[in-house]
mmCIF file of C-alpha atoms and ligand atoms in Angstrom:
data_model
loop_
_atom_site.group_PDB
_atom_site.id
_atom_site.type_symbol
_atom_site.label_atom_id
_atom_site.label_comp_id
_atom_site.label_asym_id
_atom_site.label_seq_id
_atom_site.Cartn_x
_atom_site.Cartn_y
_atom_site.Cartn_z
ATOM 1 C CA UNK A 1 -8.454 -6.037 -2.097
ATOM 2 C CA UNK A 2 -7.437 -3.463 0.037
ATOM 3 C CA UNK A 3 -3.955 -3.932 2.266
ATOM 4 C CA UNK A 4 -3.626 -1.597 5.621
ATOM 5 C CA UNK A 5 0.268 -0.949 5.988
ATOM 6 C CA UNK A 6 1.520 -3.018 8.513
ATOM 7 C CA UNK A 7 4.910 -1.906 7.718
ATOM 8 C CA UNK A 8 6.976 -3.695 10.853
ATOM 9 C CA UNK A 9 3.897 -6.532 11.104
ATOM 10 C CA UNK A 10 1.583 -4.725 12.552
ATOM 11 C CA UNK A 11 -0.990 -2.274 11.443
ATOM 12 C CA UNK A 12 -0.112 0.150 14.763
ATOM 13 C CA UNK A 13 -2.080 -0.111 17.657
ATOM 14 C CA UNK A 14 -4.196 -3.389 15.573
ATOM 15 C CA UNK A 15 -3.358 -6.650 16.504
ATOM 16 C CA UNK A 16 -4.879 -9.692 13.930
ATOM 17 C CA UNK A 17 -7.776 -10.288 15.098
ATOM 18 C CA UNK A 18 -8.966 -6.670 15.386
ATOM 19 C CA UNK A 19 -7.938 -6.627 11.566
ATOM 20 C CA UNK A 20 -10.135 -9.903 10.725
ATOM 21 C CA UNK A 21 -12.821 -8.348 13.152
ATOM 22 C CA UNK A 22 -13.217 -5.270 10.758
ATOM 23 C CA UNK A 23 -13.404 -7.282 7.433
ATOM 24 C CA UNK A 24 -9.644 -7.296 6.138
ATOM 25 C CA UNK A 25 -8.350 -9.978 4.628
ATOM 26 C CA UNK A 26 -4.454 -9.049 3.993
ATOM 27 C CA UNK A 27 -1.952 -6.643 5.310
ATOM 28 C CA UNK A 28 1.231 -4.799 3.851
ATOM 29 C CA UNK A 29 4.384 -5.380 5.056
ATOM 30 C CA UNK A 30 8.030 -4.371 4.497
ATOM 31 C CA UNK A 31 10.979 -6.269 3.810
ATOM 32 C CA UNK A 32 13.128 -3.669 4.559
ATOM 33 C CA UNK A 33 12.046 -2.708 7.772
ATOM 34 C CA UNK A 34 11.403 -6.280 8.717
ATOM 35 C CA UNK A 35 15.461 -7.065 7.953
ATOM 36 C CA UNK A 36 15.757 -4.340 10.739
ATOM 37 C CA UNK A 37 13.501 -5.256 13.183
ATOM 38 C CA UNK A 38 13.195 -8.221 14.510
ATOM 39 C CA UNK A 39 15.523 -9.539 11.810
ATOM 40 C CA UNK A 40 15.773 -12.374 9.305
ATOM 41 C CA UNK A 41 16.994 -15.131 11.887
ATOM 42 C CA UNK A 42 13.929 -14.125 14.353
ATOM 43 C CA UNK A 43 11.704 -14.210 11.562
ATOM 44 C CA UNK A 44 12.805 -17.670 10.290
ATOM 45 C CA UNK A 45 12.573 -19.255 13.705
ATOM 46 C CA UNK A 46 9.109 -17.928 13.879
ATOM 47 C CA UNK A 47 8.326 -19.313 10.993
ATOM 48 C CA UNK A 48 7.215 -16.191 8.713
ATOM 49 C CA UNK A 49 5.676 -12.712 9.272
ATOM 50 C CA UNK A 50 2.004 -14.961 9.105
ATOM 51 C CA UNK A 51 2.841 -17.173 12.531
ATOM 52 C CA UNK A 52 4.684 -14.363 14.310
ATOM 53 C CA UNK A 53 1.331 -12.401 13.656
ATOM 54 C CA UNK A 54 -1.067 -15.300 14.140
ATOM 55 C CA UNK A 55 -2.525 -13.616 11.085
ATOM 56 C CA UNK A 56 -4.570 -15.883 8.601
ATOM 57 C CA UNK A 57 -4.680 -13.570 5.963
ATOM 58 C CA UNK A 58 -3.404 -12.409 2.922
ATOM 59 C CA UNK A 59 0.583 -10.870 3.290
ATOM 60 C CA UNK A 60 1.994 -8.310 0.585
ATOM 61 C CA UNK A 61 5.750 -7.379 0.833
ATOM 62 C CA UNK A 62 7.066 -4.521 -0.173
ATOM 63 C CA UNK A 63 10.517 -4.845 -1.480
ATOM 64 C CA UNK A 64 11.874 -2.468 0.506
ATOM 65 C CA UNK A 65 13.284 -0.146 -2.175
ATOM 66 C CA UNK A 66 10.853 3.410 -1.669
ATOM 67 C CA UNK A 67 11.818 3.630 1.697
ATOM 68 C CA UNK A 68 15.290 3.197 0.801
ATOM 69 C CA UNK A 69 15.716 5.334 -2.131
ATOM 70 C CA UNK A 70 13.783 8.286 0.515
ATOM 71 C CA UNK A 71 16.457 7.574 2.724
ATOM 72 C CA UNK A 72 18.896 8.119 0.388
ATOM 73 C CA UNK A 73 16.784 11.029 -1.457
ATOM 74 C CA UNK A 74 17.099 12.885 2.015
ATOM 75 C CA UNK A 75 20.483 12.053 3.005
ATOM 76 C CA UNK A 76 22.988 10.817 0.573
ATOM 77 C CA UNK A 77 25.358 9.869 2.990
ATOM 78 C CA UNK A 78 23.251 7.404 4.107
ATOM 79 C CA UNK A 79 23.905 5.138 0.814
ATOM 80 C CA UNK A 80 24.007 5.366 -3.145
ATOM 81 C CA UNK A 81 21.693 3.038 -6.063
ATOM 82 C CA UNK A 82 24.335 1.382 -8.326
ATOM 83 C CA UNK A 83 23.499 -1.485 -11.327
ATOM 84 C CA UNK A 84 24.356 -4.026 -8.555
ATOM 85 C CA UNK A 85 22.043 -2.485 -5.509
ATOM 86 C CA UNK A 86 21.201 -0.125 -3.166
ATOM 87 C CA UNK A 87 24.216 0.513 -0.999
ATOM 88 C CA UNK A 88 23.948 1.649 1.919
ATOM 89 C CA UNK A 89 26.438 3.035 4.425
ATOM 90 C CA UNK A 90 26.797 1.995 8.048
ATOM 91 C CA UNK A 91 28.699 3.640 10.699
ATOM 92 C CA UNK A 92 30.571 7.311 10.141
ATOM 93 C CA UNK A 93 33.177 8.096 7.670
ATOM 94 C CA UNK A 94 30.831 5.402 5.330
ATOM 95 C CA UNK A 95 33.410 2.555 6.389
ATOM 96 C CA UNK A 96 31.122 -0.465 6.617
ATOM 97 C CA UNK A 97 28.594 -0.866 3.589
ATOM 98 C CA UNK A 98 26.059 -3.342 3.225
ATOM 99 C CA UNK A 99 24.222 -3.932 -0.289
ATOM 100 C CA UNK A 100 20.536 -4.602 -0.688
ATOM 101 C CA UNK A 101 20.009 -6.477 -4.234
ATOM 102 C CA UNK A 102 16.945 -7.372 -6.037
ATOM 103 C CA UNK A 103 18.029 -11.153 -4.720
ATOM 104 C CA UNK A 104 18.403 -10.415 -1.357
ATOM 105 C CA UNK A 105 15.245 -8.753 -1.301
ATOM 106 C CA UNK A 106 13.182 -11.771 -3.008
ATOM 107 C CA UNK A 107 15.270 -14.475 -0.817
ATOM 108 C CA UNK A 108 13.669 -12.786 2.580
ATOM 109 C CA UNK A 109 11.025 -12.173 1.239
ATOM 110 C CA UNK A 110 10.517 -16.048 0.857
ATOM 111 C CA UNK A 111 11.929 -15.881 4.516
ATOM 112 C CA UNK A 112 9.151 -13.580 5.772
ATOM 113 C CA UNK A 113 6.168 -15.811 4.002
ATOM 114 C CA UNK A 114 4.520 -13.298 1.466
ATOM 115 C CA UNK A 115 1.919 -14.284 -0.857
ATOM 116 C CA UNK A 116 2.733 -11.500 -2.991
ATOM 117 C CA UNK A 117 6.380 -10.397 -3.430
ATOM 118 C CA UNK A 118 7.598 -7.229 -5.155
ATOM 119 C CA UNK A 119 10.617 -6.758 -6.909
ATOM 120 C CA UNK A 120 13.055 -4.036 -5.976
ATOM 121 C CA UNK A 121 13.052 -0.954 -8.242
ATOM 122 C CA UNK A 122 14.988 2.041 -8.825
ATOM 123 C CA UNK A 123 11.942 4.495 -8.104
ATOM 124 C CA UNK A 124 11.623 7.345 -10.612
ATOM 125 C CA UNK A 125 11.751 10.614 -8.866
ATOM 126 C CA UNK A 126 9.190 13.161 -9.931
ATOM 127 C CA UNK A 127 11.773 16.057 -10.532
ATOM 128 C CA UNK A 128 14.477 13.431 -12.532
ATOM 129 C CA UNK A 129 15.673 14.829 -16.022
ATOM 130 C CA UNK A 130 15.457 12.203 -18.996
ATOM 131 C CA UNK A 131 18.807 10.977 -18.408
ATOM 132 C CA UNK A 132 17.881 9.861 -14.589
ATOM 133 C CA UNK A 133 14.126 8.464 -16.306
ATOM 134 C CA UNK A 134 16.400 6.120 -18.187
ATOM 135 C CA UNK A 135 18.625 5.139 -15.797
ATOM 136 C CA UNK A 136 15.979 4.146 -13.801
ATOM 137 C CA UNK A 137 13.556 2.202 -16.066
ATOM 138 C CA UNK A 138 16.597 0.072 -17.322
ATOM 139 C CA UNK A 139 17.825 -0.297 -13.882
ATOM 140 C CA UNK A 140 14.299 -1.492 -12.979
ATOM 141 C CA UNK A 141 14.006 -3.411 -15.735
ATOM 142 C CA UNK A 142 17.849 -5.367 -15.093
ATOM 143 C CA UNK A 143 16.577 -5.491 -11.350
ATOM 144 C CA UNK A 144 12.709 -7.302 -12.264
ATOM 145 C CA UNK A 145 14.763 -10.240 -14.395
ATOM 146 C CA UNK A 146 17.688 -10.865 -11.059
ATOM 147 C CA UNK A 147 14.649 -10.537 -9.122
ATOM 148 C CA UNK A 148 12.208 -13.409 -11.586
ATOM 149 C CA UNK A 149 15.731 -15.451 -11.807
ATOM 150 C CA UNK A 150 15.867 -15.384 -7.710
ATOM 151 C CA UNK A 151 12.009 -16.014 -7.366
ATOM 152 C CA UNK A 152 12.110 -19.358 -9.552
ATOM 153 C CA UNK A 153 14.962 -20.211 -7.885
ATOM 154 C CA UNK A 154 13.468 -20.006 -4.861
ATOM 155 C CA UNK A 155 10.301 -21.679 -5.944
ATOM 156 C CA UNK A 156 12.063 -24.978 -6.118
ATOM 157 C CA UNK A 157 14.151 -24.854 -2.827
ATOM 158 C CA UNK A 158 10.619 -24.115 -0.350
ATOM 159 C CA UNK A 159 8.746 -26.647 -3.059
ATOM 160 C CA UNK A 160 5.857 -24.373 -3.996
ATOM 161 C CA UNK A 161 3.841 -25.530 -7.137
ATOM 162 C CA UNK A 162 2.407 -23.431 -9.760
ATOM 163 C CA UNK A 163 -0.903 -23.832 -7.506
ATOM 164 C CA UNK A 164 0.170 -22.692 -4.546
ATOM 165 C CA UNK A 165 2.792 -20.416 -5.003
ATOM 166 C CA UNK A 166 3.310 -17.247 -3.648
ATOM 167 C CA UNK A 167 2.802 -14.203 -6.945
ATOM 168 C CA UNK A 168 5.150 -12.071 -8.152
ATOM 169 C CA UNK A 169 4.705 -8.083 -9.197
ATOM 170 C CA UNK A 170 6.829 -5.767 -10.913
ATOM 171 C CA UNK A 171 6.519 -1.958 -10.324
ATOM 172 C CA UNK A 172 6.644 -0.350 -14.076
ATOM 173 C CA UNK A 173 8.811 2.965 -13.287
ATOM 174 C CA UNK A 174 9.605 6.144 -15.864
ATOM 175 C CA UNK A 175 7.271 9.025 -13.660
ATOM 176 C CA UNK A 176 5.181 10.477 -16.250
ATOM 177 C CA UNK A 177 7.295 10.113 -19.669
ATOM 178 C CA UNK A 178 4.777 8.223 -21.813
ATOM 179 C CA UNK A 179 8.016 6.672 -24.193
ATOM 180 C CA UNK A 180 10.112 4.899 -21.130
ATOM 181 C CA UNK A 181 6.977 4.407 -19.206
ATOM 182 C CA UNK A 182 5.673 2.107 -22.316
ATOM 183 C CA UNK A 183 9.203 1.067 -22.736
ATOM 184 C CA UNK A 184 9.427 -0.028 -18.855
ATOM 185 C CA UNK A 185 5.717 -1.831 -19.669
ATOM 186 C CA UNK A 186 6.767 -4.217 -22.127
ATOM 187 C CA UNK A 187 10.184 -5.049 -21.506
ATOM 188 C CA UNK A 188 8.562 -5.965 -18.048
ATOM 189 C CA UNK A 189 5.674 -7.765 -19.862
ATOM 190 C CA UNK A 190 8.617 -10.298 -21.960
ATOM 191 C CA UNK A 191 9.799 -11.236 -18.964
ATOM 192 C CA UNK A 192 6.660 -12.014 -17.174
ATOM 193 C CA UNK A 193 5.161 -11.320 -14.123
ATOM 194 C CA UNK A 194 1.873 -12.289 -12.211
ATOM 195 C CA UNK A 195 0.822 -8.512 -11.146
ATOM 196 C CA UNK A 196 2.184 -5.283 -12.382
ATOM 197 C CA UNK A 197 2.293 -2.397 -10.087
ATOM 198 C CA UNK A 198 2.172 1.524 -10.577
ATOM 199 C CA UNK A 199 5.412 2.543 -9.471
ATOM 200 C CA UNK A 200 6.156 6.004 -9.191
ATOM 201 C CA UNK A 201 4.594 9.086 -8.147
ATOM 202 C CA UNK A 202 0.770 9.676 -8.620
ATOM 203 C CA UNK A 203 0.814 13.439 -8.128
ATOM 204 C CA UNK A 204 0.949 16.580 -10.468
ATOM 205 C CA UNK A 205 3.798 19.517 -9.343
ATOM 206 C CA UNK A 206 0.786 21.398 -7.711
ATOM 207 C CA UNK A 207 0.094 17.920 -5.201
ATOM 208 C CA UNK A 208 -2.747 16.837 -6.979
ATOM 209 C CA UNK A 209 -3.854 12.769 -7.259
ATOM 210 C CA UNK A 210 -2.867 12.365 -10.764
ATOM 211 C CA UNK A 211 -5.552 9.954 -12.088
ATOM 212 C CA UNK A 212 -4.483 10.761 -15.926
ATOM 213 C CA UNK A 213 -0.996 9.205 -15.055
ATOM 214 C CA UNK A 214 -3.164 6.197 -13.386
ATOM 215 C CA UNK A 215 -5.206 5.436 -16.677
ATOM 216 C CA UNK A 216 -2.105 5.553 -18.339
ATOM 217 C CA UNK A 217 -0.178 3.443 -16.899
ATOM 218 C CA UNK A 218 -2.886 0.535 -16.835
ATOM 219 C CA UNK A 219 -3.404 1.059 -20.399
ATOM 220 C CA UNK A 220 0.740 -0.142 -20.402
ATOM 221 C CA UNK A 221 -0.624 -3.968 -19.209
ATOM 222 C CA UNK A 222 -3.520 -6.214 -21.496
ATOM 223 C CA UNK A 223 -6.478 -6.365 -20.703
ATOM 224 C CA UNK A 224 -6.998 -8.793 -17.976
ATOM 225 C CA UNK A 225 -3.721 -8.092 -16.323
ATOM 226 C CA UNK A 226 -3.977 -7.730 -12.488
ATOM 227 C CA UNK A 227 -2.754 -4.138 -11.494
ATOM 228 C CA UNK A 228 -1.881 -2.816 -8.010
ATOM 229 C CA UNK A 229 -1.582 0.669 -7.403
ATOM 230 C CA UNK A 230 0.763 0.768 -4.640
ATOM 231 C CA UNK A 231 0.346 3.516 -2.002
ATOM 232 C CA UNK A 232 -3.561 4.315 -3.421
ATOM 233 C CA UNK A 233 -5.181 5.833 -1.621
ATOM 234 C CA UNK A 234 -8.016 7.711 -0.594
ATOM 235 C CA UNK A 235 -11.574 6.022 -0.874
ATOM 236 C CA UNK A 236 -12.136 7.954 -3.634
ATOM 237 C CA UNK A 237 -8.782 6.940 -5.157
ATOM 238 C CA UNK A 238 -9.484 3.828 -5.062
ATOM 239 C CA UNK A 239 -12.962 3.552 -6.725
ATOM 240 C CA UNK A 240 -11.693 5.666 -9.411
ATOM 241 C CA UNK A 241 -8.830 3.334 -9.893
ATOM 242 C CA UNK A 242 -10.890 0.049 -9.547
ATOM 243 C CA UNK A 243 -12.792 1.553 -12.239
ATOM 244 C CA UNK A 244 -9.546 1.688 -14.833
ATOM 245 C CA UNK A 245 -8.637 -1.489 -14.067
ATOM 246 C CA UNK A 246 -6.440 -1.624 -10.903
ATOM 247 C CA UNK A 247 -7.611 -4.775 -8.321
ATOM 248 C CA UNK A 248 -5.107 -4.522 -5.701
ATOM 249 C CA UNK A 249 -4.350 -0.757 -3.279
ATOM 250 C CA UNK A 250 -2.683 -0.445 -0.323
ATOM 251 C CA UNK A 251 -2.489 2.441 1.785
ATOM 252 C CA UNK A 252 -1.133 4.469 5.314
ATOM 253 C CA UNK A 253 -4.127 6.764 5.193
ATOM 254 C CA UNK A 254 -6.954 5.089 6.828
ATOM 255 C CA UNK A 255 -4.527 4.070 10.101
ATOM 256 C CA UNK A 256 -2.220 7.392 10.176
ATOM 257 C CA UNK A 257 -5.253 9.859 9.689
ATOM 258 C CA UNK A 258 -7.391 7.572 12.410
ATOM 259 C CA UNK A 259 -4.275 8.733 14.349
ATOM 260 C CA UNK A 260 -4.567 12.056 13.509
ATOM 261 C CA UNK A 261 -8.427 12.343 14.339
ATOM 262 C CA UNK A 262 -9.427 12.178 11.278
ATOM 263 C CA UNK A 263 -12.566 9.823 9.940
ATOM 264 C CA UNK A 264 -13.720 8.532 6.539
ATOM 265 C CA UNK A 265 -17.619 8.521 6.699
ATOM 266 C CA UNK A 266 -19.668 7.410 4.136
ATOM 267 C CA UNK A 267 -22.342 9.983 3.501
ATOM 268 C CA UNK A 268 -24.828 7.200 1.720
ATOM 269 C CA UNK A 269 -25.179 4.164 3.256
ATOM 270 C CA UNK A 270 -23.239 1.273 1.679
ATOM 271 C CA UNK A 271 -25.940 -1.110 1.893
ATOM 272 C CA UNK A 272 -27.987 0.502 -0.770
ATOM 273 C CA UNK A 273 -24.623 0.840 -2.513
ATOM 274 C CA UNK A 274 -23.327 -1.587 -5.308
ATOM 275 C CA UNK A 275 -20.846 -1.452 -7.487
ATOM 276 C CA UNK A 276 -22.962 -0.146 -11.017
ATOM 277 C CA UNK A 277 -23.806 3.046 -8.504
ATOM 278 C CA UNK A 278 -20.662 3.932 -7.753
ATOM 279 C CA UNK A 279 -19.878 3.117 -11.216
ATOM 280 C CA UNK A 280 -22.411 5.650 -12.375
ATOM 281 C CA UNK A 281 -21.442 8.150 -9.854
ATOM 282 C CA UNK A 282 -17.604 7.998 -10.652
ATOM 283 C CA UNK A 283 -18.664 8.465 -14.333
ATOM 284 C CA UNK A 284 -21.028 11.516 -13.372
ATOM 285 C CA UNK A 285 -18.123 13.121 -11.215
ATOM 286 C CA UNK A 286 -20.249 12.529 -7.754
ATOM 287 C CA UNK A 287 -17.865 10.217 -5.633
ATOM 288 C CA UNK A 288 -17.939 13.736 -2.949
ATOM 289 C CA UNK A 289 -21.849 12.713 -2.302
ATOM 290 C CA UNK A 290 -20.946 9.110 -1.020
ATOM 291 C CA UNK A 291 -17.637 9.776 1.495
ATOM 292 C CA UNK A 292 -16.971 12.183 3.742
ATOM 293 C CA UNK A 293 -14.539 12.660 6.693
ATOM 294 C CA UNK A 294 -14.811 14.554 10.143
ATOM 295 C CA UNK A 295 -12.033 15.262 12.695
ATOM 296 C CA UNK A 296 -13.213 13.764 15.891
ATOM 297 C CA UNK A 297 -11.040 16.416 17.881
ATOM 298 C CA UNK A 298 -13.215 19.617 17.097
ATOM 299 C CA UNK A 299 -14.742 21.101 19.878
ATOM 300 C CA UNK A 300 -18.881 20.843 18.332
ATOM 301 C CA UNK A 301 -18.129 16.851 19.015
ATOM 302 C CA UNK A 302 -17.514 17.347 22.927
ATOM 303 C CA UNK A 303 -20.687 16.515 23.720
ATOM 304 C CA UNK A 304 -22.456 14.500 21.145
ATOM 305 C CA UNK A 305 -23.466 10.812 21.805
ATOM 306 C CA UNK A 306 -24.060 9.865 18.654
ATOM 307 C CA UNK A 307 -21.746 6.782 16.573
ATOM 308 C CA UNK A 308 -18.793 8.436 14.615
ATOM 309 C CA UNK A 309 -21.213 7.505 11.682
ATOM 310 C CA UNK A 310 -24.845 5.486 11.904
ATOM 311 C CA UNK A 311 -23.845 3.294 8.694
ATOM 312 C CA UNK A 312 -21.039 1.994 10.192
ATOM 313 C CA UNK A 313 -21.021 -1.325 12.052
ATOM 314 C CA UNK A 314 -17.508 -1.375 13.648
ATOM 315 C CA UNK A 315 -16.642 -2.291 16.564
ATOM 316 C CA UNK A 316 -16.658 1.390 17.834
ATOM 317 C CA UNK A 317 -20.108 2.467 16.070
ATOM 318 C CA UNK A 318 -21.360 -1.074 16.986
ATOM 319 C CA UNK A 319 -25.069 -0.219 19.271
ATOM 320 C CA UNK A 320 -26.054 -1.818 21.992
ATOM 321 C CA UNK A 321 -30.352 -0.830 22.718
ATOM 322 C CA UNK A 322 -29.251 2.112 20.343
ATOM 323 C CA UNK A 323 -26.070 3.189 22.218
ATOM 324 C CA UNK A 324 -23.408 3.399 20.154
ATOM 325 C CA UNK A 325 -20.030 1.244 22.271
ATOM 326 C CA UNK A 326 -18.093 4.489 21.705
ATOM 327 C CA UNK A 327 -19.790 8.068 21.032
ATOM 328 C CA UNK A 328 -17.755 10.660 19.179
ATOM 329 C CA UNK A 329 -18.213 12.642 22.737
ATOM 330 C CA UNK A 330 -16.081 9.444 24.160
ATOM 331 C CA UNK A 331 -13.801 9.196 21.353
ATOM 332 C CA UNK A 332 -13.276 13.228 21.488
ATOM 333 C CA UNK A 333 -12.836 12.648 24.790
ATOM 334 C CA UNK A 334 -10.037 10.075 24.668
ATOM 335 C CA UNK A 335 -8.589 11.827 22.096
ATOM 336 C CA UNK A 336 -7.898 15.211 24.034
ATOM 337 C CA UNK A 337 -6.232 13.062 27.338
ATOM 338 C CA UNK A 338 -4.288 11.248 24.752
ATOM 339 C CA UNK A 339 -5.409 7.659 25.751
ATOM 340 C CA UNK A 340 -3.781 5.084 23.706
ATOM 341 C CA UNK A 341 -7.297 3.467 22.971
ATOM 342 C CA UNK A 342 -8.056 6.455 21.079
ATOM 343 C CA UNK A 343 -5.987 5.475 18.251
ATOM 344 C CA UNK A 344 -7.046 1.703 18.280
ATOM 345 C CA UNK A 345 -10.809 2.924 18.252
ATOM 346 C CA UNK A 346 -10.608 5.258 15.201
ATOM 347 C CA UNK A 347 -8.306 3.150 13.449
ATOM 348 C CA UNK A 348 -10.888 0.195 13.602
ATOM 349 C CA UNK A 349 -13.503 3.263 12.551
ATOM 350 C CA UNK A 350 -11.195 3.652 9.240
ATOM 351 C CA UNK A 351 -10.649 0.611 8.184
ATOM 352 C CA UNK A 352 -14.293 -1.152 8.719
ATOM 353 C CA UNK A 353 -14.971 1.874 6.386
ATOM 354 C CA UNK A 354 -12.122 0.801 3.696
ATOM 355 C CA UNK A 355 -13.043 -2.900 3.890
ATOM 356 C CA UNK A 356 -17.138 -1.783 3.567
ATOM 357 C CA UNK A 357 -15.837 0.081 0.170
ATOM 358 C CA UNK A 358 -14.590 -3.310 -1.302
ATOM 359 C CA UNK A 359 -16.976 -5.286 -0.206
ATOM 360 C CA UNK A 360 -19.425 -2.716 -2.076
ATOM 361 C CA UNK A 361 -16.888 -2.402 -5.047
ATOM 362 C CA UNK A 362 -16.892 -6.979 -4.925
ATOM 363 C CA UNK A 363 -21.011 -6.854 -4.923
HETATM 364 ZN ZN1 ZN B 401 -17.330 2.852 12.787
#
């Protein structure tokens, strides 16, 4: 399954329907953010993120704790992480503080309807020194048992059942030191949760996708554990990831780079694809021979009325008597008098193209 980011409830410029209309079935949100805007009581009286969206789907809620920690990261007078929470400051001079804790963060995100919740973490930071890696896989560790104590808690008080209760996923932390890495693994595994994410940071020092660390890291979990790898990725990311085990991705790139003019493509078309092929081609090191991307905004597109790609059948590639509804001309077009539409129309472009890759990777 792959999730677009709907961070604040909505994947930008999307509304539900366009996201059903392109083949999605669930959406990213996060707690955090949603605490800000609209706010726990308007969110209650809504009745969840689902009804305030009129989304049918599947909802994923992100604790919260990345975007606070790169907050913090950036500005430490914006807050501190301490064994309770994250704390942070409201206000100058630091005089009003409010703390975040792994409860709060499970309690709204019962409030906010998720089907899977995540359990705040203390995020590993690429450049920490062993004594931060420690702090940080026991503090995730303390954090995922409040967090399990808080879920079952809250289990009983909405009266889910086992059958139709919402699933729970802890992030394993520890960046790339195999010893608290494994430690973070199975202390997380004794306590027992439904999903196990890869927390941390997938990149080497010199920025690139780290898929080593990735294979790793699922290794940590049995065999028929379900994995997400949180903030994956790329299309070619993700097959390489499905491939080692991971079910579950959720990404910003397919929306912010359709903002950004740029489109995925596949260069083969996905209905002679299956899953053994791509399989076979991830194996042989070919994944660069079935996607592709093109920015829309250079100038040899001006005049071209041809579909942004003739294997997609998005609403914007969608022909009519062999007219594409939008050419690349059109979309270049709306693109350079910065038309709001633009966005919408290449974001439906990228993410027909995302939900076409799982659909081949399901078949
Ligand atoms: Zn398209």
């Amino acid at each position: 399954m792959f999730l677009p980011d709907a961070t604040l409830g909505v994947a930008r410029s999307l509304d539900s329907l366009d996201l059903a209309n392109v083949g999605l079935n669930g959406v990213m949100v996060n707690t955090y953010h949603l605490i800000q805007k609209p706010g726990e009581e308007i969110i209650k009286k809504l009745g969840g993120i689902k009804k305030m969206m009129n989304w049918s789907g599947f909802v994923s809620s992100d604790s919260g704790g990345f975007q606070l920690f790169s907050l913090i990261q950036k500005n430490p007078n914006l807050g501190k992480i301490t064994d309770e929470g994250i704390v942070i400051y409201n206000g100058p001079k630091k005089q009003r503080k409010i703390i975040f804790t792994p409860e709060d963060s499970i309690r709204m995100q019962f409030v906010i309807g998720s089907d899977v919740m995540i359990c705040l973490d203390d995020f590993t930071p690429p450049e920490a020194n062993e004594k931060r890696i420690e702090e940080s896989v026991l503090r995730t560790i303390a954090w995922a048992k409040r967090a399990k104590t808080e879920f079952e808690k809250q289990l009983k008080k909405h009266g889910f059942t086992e059958t139709n209760r919402p699933l729970l996923l802890a992030p394993i932390q520890g960046h790339d030191n195999e010893k608290w890495r494994a430690y973070c693994a199975s202390e997380l595994k004794k306590i027992g949760f439904d999903i196990y994410g890869l927390g941390g940071w997938p990149f080497t020092k010199d920025d690139q996708f780290d898929y080593s660390f990735c294979q790793k890291n699922a290794e940590l979990t049995d065999k028929n554990s379900l994995r997400f790898a949180l903030g994956v990725g790329s299309p070619e990311n993700i097959v390489r990831l499905f491939f080692m085990g991971y079910q579950f991705f959720d990404c910003v790139l397919p929306t912010r780079d359709a903002r950004h003019q740029r489109l995925y493509i596949f260069k083969i078309n996905p209905k002679i694809l299956d899953r053994k092929t791509l399989e076979k081609m991830t194996a042989e090191n070919r994944l660069d021979e079935v996607f592709g991307h093109l920015y829309i905004g250079k100038g040899q597109f001006d005049s071209s009325n041809e579909a942004i790609s003739d294997f997609c059948d998005c609403p914007t590639c969608q022909k009519t008597a062999g007219t594409p509804q939008v050419s690349k001309a059109y979309l270049h077009h709306l693109f350079k008098i910065g038309d709001g539409s633009a966005f919408r129309l290449a974001s439906l472009h990228n993410l027909r193209t995302y939900s076409r890759l799982m659909e081949v990777l399901r078949h």
